[in-house]
PDB file of C-alpha atoms in Angstrom:
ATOM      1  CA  UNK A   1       0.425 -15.576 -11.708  1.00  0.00           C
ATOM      2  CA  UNK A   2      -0.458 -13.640  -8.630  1.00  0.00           C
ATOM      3  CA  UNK A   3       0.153 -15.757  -6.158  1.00  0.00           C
ATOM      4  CA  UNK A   4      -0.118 -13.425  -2.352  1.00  0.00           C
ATOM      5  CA  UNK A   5      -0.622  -9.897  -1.846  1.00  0.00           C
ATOM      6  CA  UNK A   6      -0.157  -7.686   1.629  1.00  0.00           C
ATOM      7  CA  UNK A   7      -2.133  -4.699   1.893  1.00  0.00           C
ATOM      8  CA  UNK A   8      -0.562  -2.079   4.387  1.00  0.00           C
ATOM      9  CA  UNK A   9      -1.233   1.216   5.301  1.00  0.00           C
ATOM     10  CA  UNK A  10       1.406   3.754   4.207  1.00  0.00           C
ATOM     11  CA  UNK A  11       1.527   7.089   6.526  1.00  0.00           C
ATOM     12  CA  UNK A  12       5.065   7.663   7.219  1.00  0.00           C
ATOM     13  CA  UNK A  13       3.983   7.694  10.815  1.00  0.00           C
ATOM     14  CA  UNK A  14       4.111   3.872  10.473  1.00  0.00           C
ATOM     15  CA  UNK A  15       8.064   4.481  11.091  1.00  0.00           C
ATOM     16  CA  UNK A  16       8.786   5.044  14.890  1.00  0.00           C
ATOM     17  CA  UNK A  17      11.439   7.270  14.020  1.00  0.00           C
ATOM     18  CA  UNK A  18       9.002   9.597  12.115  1.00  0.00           C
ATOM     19  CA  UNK A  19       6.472   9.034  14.773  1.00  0.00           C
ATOM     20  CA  UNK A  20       8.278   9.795  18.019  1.00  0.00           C
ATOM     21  CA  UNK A  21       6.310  10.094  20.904  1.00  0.00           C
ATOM     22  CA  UNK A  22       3.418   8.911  19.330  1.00  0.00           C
ATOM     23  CA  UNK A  23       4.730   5.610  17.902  1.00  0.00           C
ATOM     24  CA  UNK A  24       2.818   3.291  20.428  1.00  0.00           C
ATOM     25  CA  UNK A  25       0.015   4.536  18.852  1.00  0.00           C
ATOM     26  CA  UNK A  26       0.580   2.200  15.618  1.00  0.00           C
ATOM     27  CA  UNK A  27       2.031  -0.726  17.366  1.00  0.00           C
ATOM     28  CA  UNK A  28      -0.956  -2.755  16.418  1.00  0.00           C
ATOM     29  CA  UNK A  29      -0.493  -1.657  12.789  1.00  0.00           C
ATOM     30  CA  UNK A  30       2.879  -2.227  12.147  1.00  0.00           C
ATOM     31  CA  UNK A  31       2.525  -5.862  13.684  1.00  0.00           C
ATOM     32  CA  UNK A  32       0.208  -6.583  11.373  1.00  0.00           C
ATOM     33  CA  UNK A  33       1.885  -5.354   8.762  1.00  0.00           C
ATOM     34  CA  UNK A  34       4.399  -7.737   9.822  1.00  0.00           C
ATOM     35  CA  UNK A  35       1.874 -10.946   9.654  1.00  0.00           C
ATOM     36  CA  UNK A  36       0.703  -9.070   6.396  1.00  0.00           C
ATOM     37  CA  UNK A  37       4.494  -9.936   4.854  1.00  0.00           C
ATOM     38  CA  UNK A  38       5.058 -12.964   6.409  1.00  0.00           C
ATOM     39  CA  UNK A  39       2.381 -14.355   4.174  1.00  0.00           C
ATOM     40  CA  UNK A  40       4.203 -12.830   1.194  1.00  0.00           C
ATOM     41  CA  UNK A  41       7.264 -14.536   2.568  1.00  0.00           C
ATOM     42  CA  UNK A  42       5.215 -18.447   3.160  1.00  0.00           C
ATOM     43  CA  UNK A  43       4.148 -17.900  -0.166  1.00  0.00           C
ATOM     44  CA  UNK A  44       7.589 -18.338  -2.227  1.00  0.00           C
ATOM     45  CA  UNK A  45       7.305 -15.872  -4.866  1.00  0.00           C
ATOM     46  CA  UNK A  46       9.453 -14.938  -7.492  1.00  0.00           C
ATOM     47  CA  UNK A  47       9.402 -11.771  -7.612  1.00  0.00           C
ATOM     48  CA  UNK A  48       7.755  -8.758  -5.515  1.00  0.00           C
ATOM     49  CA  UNK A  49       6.102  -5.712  -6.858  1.00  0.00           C
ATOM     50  CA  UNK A  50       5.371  -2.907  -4.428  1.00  0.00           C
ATOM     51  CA  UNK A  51       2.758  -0.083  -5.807  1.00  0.00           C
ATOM     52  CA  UNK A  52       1.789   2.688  -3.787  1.00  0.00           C
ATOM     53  CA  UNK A  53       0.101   5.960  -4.612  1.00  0.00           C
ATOM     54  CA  UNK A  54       1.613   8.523  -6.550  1.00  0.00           C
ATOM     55  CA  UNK A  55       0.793  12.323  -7.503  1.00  0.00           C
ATOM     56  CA  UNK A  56      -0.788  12.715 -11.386  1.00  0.00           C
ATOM     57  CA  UNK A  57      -2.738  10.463 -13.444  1.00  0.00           C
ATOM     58  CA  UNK A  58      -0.168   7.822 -14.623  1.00  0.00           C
ATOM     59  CA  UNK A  59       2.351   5.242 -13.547  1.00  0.00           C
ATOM     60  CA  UNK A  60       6.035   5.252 -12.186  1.00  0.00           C
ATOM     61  CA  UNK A  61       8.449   2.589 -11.848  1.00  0.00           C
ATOM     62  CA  UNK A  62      11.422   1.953  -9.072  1.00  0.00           C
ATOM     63  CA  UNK A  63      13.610  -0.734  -9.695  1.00  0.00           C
ATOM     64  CA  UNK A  64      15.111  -2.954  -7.314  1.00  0.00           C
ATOM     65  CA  UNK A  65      17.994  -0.764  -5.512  1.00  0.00           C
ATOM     66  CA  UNK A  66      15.788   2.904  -5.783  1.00  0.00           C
ATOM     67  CA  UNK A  67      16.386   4.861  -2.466  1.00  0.00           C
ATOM     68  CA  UNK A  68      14.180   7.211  -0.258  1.00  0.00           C
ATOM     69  CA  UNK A  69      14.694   9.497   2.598  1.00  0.00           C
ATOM     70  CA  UNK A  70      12.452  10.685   5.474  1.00  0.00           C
ATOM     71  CA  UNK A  71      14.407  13.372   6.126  1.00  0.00           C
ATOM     72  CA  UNK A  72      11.808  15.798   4.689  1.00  0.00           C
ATOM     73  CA  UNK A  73      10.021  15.146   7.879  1.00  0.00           C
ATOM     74  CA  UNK A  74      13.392  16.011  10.051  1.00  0.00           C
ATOM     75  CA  UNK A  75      14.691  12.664  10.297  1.00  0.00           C
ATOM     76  CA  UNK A  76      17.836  11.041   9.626  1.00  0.00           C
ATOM     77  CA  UNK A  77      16.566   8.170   8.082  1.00  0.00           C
ATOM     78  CA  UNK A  78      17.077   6.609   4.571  1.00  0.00           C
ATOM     79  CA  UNK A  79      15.786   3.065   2.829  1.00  0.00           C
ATOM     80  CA  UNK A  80      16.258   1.305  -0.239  1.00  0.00           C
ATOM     81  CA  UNK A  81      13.971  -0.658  -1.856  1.00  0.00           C
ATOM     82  CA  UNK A  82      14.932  -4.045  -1.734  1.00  0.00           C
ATOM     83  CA  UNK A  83      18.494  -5.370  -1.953  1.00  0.00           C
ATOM     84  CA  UNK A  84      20.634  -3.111  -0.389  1.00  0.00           C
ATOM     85  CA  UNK A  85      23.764  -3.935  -2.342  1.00  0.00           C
ATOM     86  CA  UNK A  86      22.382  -3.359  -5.511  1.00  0.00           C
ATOM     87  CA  UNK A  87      23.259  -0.152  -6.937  1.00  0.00           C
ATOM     88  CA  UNK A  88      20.112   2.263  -7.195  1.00  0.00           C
ATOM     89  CA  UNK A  89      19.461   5.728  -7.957  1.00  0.00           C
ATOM     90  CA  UNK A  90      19.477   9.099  -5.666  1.00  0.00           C
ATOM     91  CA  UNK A  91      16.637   9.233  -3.170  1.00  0.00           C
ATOM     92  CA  UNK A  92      13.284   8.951  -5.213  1.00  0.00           C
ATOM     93  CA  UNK A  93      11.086   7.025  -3.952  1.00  0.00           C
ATOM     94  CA  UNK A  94       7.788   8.325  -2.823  1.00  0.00           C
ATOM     95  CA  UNK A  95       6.836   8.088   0.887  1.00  0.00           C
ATOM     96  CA  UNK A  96       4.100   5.071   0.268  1.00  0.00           C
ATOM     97  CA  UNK A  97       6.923   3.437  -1.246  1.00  0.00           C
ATOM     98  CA  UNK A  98       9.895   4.504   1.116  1.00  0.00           C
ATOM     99  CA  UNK A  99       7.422   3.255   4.160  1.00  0.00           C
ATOM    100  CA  UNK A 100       6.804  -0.103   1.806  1.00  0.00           C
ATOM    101  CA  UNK A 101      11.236  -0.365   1.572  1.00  0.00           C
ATOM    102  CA  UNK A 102      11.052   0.098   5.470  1.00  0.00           C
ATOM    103  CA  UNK A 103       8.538  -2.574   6.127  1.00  0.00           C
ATOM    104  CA  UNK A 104      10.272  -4.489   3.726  1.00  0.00           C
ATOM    105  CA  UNK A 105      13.972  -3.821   5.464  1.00  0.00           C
ATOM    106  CA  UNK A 106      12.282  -4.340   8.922  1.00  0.00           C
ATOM    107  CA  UNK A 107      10.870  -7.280   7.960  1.00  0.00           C
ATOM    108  CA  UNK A 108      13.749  -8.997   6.768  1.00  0.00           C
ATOM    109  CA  UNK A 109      12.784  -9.340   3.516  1.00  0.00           C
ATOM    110  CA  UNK A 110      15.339 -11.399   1.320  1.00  0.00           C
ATOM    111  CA  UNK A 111      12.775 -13.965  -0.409  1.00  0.00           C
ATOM    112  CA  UNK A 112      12.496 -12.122  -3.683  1.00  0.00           C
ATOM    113  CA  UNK A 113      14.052  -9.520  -6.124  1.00  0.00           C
ATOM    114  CA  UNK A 114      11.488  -6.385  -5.558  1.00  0.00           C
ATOM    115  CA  UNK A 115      10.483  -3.633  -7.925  1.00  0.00           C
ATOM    116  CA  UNK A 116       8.736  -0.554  -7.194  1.00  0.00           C
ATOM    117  CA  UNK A 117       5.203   1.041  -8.853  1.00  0.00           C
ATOM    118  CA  UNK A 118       3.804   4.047  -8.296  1.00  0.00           C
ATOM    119  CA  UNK A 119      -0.011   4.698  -9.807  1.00  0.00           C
ATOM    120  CA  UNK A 120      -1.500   8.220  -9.743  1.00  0.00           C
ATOM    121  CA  UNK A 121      -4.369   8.866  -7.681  1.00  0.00           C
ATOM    122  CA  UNK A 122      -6.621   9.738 -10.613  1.00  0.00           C
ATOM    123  CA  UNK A 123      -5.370   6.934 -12.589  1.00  0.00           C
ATOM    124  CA  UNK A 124      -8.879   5.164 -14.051  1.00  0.00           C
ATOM    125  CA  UNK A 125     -10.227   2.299 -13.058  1.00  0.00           C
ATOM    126  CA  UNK A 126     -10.019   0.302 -16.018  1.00  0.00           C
ATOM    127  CA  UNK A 127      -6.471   1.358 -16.850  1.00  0.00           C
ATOM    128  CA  UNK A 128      -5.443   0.237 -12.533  1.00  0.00           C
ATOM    129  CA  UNK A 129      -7.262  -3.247 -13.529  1.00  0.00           C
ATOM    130  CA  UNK A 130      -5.338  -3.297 -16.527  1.00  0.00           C
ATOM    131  CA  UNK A 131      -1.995  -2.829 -15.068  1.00  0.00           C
ATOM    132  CA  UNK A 132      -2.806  -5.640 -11.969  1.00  0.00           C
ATOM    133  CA  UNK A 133      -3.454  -8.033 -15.125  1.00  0.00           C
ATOM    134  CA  UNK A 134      -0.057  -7.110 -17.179  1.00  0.00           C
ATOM    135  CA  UNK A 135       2.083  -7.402 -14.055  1.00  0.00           C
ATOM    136  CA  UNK A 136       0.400 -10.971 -13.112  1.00  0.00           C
ATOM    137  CA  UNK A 137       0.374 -11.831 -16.524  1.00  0.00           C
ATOM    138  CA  UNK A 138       3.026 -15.237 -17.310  1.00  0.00           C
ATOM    139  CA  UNK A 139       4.113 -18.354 -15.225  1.00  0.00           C
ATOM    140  CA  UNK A 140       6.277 -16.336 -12.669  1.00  0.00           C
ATOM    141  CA  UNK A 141       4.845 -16.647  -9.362  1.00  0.00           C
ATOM    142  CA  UNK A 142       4.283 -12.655  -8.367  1.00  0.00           C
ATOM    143  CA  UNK A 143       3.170 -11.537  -4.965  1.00  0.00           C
ATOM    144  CA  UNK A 144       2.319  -8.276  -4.493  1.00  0.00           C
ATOM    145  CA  UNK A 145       2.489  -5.196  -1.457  1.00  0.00           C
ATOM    146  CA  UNK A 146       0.151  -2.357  -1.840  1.00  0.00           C
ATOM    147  CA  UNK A 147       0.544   0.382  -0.375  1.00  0.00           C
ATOM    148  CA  UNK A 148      -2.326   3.331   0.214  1.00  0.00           C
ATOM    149  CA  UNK A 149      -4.683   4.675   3.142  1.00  0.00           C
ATOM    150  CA  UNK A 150      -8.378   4.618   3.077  1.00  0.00           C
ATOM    151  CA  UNK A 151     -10.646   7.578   3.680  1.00  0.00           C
ATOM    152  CA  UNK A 152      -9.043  10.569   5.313  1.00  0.00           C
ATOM    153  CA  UNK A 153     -12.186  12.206   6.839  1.00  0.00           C
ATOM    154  CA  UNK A 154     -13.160  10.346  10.001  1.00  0.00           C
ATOM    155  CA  UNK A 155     -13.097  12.775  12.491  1.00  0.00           C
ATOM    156  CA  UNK A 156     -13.064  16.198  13.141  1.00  0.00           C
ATOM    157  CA  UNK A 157      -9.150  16.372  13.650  1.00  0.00           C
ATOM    158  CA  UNK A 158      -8.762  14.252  10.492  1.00  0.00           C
ATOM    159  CA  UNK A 159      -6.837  15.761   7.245  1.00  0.00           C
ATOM    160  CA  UNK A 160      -9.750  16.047   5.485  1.00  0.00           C
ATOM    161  CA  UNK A 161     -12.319  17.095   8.454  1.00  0.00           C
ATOM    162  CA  UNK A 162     -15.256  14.870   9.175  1.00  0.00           C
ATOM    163  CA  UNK A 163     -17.212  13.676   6.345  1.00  0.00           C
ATOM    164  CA  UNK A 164     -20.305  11.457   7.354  1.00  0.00           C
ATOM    165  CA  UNK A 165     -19.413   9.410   4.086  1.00  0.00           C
ATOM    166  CA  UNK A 166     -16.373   8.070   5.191  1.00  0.00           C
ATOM    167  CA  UNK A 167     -17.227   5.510   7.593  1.00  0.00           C
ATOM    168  CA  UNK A 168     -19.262   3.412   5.213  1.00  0.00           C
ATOM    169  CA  UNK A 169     -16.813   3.733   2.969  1.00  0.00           C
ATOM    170  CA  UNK A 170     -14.118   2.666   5.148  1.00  0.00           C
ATOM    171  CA  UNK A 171     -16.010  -0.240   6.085  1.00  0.00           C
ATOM    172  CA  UNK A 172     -16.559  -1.360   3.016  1.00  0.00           C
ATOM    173  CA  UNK A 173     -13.209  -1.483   1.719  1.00  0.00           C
ATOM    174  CA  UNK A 174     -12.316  -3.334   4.683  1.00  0.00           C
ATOM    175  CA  UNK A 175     -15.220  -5.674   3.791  1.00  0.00           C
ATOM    176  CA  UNK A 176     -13.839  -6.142   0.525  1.00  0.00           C
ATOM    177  CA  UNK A 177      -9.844  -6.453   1.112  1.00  0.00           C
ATOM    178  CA  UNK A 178     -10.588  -8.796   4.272  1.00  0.00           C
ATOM    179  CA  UNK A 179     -12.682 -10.674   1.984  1.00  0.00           C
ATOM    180  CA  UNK A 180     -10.447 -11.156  -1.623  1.00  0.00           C
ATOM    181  CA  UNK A 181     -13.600  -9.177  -3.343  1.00  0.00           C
ATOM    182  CA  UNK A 182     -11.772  -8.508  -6.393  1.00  0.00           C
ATOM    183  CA  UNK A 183     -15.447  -6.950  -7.813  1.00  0.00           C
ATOM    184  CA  UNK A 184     -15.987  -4.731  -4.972  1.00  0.00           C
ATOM    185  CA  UNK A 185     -12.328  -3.437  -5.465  1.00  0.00           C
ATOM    186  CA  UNK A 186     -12.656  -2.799  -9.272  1.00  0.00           C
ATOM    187  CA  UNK A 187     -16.234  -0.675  -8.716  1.00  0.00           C
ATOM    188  CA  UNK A 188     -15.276   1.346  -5.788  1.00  0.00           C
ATOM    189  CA  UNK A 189     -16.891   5.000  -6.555  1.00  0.00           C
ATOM    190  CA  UNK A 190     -13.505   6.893  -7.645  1.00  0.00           C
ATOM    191  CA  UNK A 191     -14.932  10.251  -7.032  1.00  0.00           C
ATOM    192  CA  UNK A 192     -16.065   9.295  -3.633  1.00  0.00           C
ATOM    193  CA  UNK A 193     -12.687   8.324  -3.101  1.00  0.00           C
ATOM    194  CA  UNK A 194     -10.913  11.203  -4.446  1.00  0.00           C
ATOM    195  CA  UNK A 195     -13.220  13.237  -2.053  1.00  0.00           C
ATOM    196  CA  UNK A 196     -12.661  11.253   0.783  1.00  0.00           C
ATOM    197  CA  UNK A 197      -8.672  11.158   0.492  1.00  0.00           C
ATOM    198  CA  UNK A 198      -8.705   7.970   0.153  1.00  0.00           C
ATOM    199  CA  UNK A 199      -4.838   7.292  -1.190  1.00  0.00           C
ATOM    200  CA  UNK A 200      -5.444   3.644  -1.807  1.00  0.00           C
ATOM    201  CA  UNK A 201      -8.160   3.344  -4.403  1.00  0.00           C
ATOM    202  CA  UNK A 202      -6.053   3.509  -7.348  1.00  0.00           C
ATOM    203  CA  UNK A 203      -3.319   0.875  -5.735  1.00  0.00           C
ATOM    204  CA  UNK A 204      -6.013  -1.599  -4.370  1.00  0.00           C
ATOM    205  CA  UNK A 205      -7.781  -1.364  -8.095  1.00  0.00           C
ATOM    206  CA  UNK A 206      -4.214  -2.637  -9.408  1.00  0.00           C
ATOM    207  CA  UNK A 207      -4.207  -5.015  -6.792  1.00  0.00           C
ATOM    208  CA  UNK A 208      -7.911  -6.255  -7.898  1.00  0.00           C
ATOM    209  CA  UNK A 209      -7.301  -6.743 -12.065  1.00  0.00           C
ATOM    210  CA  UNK A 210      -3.947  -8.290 -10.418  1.00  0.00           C
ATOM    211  CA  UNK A 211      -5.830 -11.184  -8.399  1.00  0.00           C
ATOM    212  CA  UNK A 212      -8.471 -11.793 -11.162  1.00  0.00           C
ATOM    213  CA  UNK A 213      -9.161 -15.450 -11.826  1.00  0.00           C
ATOM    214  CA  UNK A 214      -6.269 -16.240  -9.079  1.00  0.00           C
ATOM    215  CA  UNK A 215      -8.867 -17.651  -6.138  1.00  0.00           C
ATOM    216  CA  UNK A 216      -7.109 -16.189  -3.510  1.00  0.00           C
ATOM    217  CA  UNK A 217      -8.671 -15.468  -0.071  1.00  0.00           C
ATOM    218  CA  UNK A 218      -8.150 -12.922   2.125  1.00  0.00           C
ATOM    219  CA  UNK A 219      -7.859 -11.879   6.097  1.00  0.00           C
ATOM    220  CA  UNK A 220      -8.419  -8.820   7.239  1.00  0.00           C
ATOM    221  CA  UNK A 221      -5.346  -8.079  10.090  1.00  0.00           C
ATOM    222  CA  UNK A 222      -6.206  -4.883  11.213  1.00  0.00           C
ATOM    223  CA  UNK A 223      -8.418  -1.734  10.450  1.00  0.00           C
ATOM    224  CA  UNK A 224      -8.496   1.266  12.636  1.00  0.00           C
ATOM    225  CA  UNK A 225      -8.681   5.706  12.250  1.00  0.00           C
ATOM    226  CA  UNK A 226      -6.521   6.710  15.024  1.00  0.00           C
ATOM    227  CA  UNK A 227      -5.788   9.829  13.414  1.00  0.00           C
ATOM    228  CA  UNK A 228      -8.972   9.878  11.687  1.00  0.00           C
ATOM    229  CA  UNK A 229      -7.000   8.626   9.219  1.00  0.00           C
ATOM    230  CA  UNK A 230      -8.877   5.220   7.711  1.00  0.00           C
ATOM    231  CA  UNK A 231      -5.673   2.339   8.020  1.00  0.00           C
ATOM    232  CA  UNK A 232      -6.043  -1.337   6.503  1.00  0.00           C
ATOM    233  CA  UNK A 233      -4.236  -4.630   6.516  1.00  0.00           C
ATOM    234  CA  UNK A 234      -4.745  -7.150   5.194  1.00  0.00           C
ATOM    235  CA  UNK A 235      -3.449 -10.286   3.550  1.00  0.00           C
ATOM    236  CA  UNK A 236      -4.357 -12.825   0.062  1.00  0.00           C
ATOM    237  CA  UNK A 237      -2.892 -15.737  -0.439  1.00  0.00           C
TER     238      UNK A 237
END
């Protein structure tokens, strides 16, 4: 049973370290992200699942213990998801998920054994819907961080130029996470998407077959495209 989820933006800018100069700029994000977990946290689960995007069309798991670097962007800086004294693998973990395990470390987080998904950005609807159900599926009270950016086309200087298509689009997912609208989640256009950039489709789809029948509402924490980058928190409980 789901029974919370936190939904955070995942550009490894969101760690200061990465960030450098320019990590004032995401002050208000990661403070949110913050409130975003301390829902997580009030809500006493019994276990924590983390999915983020992934390259390809399928699913990866991380257990409890997995550990990622940043060093690819020229910083001394590793994580681990979860407990750090249980014994995990060489660094693996994708960036969504290595900025979920340092959200997760900043945070504090010791309320719940956590495991790590990764779903491919052209992973289908129906099978992301599919996936929420199976890992909400039982009595076990699950909560849930996801992990993924919205459009990245807002402005000219944005990774994927300026498309007029992404502001509506951001707004709507906004709409919908701030809202709990598991429906709007499970239809969201996956080719607009995929044109847009938009990492967290396939993650927030997961997050929608996930929350079915649960009743949860939602709060939308945040939502801004400093780098023209489309960023999103929000919380369900």
């Amino acid at each position: 049973m789901l029974v919370a989820a936190a939904v955070c933006p995942c550009p490894p800018l969101l760690v200061p370290d990465v960030a450098a100069g320019a990590a004032p700029e995401l002050d208000a994000a990661r403070a949110a992200c913050t409130d975003a977990l301390g829902v997580l946290a009030a809500a006493r689960p019994g276990r924590l699942v983390v999915v983020g995007p992934v390259d390809g069309a399928g699913t990866e798991t991380y257990p409890e213990g997995t550990a990622g670097s940043f060093r690819g962007f020229g910083v001394d800086l590793d994580v681990r998801l979860g407990a750090a004294d249980v014994a995990g693998t060489e660094p693996r973990l994708p960036y969504a998920l290595a900025v979920a395990a340092w959200l997760l470390e900043r945070t504090g987080w010791s309320d719940a054994p956590v495991e790590g998904l990764g779903v491919g950005e052209s992973y289908p609807p129906e099978q992301c819907a599919r996936t929420g159900r199976d890992i909400a599926d039982g009595d076990e009270r699950v909560a849930l961080l996801v992990m993924g950016d919205a459009s990245a086309c807002r402005t000219l200087k944005a990774p994927g130029y300026l498309d007029e298509r992404a502001a509506p689009f951001d707004a709507e997912v906004a709409r919908a996470l701030g809202a709990a609208d598991v429906a709007a989640l499970t239809t969201l256009d996956t080719g607009l998407a995929h044109e847009l950039q938009a990492s967290g489709r396939a993650p927030w789809q997961v997050l929608a077959g996930a929350a079915e029948g649960a009743g949860l509402g939602g709060s939308l924490l945040y939502e801004d495209a400093p780098y023209g980058v489309g960023y999103v928190v929000a919380a369900w409980s």
